[in-house]
PDB file of C-alpha atoms in Angstrom:
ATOM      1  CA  UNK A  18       0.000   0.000   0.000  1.00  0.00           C
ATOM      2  CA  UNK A  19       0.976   3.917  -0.771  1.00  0.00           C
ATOM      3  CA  UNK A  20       2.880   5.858   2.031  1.00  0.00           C
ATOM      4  CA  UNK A  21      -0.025   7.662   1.027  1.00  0.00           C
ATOM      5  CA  UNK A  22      -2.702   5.802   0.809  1.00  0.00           C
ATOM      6  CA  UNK A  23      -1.958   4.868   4.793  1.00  0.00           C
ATOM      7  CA  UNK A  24      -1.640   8.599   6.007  1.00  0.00           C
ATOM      8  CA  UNK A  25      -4.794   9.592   4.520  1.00  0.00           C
ATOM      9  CA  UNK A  26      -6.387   6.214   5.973  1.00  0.00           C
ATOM     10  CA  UNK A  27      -4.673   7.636   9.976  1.00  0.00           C
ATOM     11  CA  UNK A  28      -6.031  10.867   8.889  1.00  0.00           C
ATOM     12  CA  UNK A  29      -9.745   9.675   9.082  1.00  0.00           C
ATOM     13  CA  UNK A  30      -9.610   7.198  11.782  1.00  0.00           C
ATOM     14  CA  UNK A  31      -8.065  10.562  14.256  1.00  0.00           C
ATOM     15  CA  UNK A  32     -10.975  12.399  12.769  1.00  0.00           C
ATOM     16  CA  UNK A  33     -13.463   9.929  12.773  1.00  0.00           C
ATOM     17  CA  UNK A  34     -12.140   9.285  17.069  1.00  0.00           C
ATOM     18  CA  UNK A  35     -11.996  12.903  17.192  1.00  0.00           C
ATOM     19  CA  UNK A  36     -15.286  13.529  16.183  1.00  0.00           C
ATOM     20  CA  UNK A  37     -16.890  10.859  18.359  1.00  0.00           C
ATOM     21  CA  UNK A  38     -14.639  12.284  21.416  1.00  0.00           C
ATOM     22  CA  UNK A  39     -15.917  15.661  21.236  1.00  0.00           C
ATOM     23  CA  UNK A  40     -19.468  14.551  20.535  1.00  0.00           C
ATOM     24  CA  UNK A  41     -19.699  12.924  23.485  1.00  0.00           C
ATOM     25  CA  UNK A  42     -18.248  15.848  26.021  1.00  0.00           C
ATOM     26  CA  UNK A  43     -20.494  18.183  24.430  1.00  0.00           C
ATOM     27  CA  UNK A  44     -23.913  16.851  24.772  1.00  0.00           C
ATOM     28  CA  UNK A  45     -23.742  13.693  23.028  1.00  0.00           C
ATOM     29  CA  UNK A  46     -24.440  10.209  25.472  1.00  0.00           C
ATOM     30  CA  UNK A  47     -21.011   9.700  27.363  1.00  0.00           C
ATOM     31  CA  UNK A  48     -19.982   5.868  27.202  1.00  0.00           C
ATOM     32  CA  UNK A  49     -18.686   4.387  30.507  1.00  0.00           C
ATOM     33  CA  UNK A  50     -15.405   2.738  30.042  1.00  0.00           C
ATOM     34  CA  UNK A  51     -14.546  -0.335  31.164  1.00  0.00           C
ATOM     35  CA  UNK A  52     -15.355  -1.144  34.486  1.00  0.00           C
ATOM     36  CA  UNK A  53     -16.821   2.201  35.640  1.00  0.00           C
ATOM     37  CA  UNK A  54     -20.715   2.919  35.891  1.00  0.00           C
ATOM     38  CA  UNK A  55     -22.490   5.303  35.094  1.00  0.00           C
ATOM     39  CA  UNK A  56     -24.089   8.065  37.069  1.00  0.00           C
ATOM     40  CA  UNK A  57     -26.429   6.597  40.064  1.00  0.00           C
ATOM     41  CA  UNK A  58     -29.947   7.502  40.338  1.00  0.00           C
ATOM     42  CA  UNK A  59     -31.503   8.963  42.758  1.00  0.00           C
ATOM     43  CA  UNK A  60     -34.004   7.115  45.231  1.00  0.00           C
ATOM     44  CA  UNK A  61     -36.322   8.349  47.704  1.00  0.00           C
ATOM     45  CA  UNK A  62     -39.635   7.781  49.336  1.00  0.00           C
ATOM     46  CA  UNK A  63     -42.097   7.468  46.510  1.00  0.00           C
ATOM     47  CA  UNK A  64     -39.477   8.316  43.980  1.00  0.00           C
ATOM     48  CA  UNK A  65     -38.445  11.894  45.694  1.00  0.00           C
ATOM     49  CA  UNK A  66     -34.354  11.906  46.327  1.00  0.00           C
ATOM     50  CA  UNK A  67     -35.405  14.586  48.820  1.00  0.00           C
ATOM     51  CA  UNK A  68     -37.827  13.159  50.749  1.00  0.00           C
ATOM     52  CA  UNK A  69     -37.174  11.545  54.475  1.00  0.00           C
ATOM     53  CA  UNK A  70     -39.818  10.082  56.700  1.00  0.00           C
ATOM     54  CA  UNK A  71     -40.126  11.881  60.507  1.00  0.00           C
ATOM     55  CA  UNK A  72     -36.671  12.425  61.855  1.00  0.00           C
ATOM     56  CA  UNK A  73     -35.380  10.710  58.955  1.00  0.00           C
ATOM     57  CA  UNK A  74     -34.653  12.793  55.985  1.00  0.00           C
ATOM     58  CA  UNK A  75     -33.204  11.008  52.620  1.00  0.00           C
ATOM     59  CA  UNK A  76     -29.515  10.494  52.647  1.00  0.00           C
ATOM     60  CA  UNK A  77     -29.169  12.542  56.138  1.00  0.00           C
ATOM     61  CA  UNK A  78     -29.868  16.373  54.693  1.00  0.00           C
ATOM     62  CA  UNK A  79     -32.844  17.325  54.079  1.00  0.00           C
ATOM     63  CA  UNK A  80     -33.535  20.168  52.015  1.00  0.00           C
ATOM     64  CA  UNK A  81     -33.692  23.538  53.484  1.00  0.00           C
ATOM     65  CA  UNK A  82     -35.483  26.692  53.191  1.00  0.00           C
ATOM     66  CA  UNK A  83     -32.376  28.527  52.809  1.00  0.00           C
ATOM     67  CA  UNK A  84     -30.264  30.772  54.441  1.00  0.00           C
ATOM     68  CA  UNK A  85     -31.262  34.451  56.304  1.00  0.00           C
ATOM     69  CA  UNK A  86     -30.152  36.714  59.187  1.00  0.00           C
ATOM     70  CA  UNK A  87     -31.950  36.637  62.507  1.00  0.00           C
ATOM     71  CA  UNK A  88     -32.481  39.771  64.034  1.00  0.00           C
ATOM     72  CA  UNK A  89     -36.556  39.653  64.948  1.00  0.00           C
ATOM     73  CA  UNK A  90     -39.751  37.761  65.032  1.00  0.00           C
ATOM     74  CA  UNK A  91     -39.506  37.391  61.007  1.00  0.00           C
ATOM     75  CA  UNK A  92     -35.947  38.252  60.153  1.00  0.00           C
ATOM     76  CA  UNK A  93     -34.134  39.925  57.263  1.00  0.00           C
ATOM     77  CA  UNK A  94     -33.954  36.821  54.437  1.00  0.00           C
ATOM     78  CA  UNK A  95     -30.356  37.325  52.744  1.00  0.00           C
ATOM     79  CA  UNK A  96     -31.319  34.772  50.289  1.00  0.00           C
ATOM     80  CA  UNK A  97     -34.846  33.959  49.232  1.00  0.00           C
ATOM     81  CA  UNK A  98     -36.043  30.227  50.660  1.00  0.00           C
ATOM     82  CA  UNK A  99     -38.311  27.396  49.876  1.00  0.00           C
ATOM     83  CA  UNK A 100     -40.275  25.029  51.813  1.00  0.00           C
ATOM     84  CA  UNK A 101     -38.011  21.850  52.019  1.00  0.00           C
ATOM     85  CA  UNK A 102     -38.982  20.114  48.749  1.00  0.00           C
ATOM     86  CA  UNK A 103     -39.777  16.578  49.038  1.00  0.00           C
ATOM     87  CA  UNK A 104     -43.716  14.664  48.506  1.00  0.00           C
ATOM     88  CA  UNK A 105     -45.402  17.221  50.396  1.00  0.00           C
ATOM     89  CA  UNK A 106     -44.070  20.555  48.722  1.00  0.00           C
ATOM     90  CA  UNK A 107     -45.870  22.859  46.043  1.00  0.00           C
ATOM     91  CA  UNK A 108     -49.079  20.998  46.159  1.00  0.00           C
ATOM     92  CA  UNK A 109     -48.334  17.427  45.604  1.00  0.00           C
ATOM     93  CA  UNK A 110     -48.622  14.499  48.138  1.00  0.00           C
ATOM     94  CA  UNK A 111     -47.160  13.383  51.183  1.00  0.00           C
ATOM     95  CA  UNK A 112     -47.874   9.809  50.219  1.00  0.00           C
ATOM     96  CA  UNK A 113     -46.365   7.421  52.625  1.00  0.00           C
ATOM     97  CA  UNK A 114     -44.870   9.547  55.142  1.00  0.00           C
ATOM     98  CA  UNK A 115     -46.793  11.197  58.240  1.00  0.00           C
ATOM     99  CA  UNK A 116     -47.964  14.660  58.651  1.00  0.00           C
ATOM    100  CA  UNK A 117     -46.661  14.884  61.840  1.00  0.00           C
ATOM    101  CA  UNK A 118     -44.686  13.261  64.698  1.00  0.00           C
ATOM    102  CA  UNK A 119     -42.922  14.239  67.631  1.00  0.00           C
ATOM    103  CA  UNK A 120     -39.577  14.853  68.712  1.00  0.00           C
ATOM    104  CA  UNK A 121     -38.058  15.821  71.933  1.00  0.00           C
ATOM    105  CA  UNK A 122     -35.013  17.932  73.775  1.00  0.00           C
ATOM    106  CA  UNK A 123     -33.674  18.392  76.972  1.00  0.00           C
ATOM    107  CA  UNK A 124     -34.523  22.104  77.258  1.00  0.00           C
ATOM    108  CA  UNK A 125     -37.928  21.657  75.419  1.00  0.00           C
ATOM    109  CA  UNK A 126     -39.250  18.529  75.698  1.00  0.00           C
ATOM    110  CA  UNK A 127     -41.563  16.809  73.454  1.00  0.00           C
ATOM    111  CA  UNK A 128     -42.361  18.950  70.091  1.00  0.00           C
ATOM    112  CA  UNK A 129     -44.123  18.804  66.679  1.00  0.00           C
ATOM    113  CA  UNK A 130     -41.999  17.373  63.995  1.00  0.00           C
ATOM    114  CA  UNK A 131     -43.470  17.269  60.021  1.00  0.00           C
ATOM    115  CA  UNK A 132     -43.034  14.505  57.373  1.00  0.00           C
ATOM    116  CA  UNK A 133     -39.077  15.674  56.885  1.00  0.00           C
ATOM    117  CA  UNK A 134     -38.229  15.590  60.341  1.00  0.00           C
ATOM    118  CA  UNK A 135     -38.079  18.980  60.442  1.00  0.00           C
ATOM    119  CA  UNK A 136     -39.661  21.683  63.499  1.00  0.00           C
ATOM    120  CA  UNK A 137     -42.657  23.168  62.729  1.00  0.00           C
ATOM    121  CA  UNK A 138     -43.496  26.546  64.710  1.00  0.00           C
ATOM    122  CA  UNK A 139     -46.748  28.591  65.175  1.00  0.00           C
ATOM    123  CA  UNK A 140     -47.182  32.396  65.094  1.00  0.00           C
ATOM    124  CA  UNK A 141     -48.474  34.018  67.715  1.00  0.00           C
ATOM    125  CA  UNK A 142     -49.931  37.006  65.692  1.00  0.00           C
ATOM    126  CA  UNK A 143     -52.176  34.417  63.443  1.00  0.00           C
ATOM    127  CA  UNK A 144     -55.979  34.017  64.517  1.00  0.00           C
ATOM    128  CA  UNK A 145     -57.728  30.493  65.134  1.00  0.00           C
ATOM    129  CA  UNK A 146     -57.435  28.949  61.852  1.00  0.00           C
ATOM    130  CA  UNK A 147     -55.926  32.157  60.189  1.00  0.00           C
ATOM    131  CA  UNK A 148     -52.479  32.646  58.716  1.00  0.00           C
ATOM    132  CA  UNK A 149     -51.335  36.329  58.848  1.00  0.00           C
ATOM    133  CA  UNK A 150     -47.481  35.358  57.512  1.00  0.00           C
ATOM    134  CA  UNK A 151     -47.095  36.343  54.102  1.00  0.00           C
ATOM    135  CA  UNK A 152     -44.053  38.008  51.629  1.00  0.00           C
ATOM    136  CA  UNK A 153     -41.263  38.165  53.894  1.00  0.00           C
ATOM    137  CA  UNK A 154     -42.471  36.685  56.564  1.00  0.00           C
ATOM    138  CA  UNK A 155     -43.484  33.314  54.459  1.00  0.00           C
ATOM    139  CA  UNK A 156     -40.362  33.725  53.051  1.00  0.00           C
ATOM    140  CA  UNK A 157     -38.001  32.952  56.204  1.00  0.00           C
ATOM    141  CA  UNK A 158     -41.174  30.981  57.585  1.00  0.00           C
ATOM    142  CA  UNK A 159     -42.313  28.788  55.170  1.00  0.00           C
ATOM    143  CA  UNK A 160     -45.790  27.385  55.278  1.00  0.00           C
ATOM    144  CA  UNK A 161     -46.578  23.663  55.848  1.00  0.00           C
ATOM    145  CA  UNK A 162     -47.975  23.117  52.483  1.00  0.00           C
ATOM    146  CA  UNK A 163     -49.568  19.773  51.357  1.00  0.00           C
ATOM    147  CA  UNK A 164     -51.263  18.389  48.582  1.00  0.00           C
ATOM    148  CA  UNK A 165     -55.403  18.542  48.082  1.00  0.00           C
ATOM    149  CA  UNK A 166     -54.939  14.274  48.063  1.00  0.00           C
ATOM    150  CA  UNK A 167     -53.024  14.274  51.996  1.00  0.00           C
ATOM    151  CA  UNK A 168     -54.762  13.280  54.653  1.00  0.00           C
ATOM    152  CA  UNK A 169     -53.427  14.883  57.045  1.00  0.00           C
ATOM    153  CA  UNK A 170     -56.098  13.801  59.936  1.00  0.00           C
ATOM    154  CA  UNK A 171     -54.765  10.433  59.158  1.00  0.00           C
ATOM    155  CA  UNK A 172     -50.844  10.816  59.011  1.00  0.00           C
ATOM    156  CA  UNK A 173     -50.299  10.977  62.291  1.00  0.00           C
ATOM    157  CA  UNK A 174     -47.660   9.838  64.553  1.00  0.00           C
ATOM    158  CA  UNK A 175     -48.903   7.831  68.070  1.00  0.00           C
ATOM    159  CA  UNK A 176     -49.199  10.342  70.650  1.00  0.00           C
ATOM    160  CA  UNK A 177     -50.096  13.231  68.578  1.00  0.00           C
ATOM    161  CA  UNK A 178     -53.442  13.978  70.137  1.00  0.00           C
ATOM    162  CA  UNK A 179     -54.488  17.426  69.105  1.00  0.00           C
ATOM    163  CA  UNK A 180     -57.054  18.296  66.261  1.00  0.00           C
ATOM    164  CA  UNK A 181     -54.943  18.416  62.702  1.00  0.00           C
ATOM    165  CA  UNK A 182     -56.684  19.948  59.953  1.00  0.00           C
ATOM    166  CA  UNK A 183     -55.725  22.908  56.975  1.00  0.00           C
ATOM    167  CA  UNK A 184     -56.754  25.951  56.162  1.00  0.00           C
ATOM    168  CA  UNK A 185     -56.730  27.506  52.454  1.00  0.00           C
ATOM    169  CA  UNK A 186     -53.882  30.259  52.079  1.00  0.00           C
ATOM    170  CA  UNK A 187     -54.884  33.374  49.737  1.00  0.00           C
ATOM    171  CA  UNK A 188     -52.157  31.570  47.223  1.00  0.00           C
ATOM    172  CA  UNK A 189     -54.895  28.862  47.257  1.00  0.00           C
ATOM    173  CA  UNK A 190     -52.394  26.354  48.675  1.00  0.00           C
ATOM    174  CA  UNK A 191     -53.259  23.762  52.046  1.00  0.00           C
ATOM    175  CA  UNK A 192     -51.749  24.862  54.817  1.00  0.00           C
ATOM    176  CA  UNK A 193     -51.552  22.013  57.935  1.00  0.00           C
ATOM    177  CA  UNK A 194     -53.142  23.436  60.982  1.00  0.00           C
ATOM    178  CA  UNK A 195     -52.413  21.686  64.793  1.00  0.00           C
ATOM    179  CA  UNK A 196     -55.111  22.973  67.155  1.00  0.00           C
ATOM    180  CA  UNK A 197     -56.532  25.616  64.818  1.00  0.00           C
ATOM    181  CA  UNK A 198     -52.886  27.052  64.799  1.00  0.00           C
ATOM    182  CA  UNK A 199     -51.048  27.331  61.525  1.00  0.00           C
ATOM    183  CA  UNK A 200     -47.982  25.571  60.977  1.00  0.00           C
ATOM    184  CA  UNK A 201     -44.413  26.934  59.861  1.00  0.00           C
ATOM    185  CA  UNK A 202     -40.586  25.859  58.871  1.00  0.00           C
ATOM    186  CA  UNK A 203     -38.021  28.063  60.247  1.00  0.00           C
ATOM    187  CA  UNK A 204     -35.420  29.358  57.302  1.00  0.00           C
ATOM    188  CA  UNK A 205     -32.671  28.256  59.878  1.00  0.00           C
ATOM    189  CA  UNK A 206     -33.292  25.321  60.858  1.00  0.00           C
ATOM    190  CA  UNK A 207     -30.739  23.522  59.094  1.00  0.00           C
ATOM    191  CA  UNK A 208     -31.407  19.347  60.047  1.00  0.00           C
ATOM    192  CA  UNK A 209     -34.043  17.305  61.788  1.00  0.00           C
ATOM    193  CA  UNK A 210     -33.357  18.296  65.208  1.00  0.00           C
ATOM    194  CA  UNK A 211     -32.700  22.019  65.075  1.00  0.00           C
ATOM    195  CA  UNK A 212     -35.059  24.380  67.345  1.00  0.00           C
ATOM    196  CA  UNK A 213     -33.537  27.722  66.554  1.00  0.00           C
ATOM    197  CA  UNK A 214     -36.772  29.398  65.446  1.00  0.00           C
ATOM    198  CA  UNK A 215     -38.006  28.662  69.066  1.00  0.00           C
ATOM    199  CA  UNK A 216     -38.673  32.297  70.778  1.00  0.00           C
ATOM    200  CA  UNK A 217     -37.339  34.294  67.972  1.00  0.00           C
ATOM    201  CA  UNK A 218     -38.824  37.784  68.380  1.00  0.00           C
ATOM    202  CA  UNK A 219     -41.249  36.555  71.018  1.00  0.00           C
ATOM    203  CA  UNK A 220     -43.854  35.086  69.074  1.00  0.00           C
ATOM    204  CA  UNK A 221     -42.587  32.187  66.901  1.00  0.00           C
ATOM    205  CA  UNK A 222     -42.661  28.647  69.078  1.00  0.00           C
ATOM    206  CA  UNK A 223     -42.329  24.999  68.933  1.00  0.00           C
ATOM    207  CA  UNK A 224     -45.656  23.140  69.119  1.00  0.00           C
ATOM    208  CA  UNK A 225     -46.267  20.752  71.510  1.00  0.00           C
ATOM    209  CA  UNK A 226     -48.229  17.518  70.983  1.00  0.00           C
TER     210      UNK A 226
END
């Protein structure tokens, strides 16, 4: 064969590999090499990666409202939050997972926990069955939000006794009520566990069961 008859055969192979190389960095389907996998998918309760059953969130973390500075009874958010995402967020379902359960501290005792494990706190300037927290407030205390399909009356963890219903928000959205109180996250409460919204400004508080 040619001297160049063979070049011009390496030419198209390295353009040919080069082609397929760049292809598949830049949006093409990557192919694992040998002996590597792929990247792992993401599990949760009733498919959400995010989701964690009372006091136990998926993969330890559970999602958090975000970050803010605490200087009264609804703070100065320095970044904008979220209700932790997970079955019961943005009007979806809870599905397996209870509304509420309980966990305790030393200083506090026994307290209301919802489906992520997380605190939930009540407002002292709502009325019976009335949220007044919206804009900023809702911001750095998000709403317990569930779906239209939760049961909340039903999700309940043993020894939760008081009356759990909701209560439509203007948005339109169900918030979970405990007593005729409405229920809130704290933007800075940052794992199952964490009480820090407890006393802030003198009207946020843990609920007890």
């Amino acid at each position: 064969m040619k001297t160049s008859t063979i070049v011009a055969v390496l030419v198209v192979l390295i353009l040919i590999l080069g082609g397929w190389y760049w292809w598949s960095m830049h949006g093409g389907v990557p192919v694992p090499m040998p002996g590597t996998q792929g990247p792992a998918g993401q599990a949760g309760i009733n498919g959400s990666p995010n989701q964690g059953n009372l006091g136990q969130p998926a993969n330890g973390v559970p999602q958090q409202p975000g970050t803010a500075a605490q200087d009264n009874g609804i703070g100065d958010a320095s970044t904008p939050g979220q209700q932790p995402m997970a079955d019961g967020a943005d009007g979806s379902v809870i599905g397996s997972n209870l509304a509420l359960g309980t966990d305790a501290s030393a200083t506090l005792g026994k307290y209301l926990i919802a489906y992520n494990g997380m605190t939930v706190y009540t407002y002292a300037p709502d009325g019976n069955n009335v949220s007044n927290c919206t804009g900023q407030c809702a911001t750095n205390w998000p709403p317990y939000i569930v779906g239209p399909e939760d049961n909340v009356k039903a999700q309940l963890q043993a020894g939760v006794t008081g009356k759990v219903d909701t209560i439509v928000r203007a948005d339109g959205k169900a918030q979970v009520t405990y007593n005729g109180h409405p229920l809130y996250f704290y933007i800075q409460d940052k794992a199952s566990g964490d009480v820090k919204g407890q006393g802030v400004g003198g009207i946020w508080f843990v609920v007890k069961p």
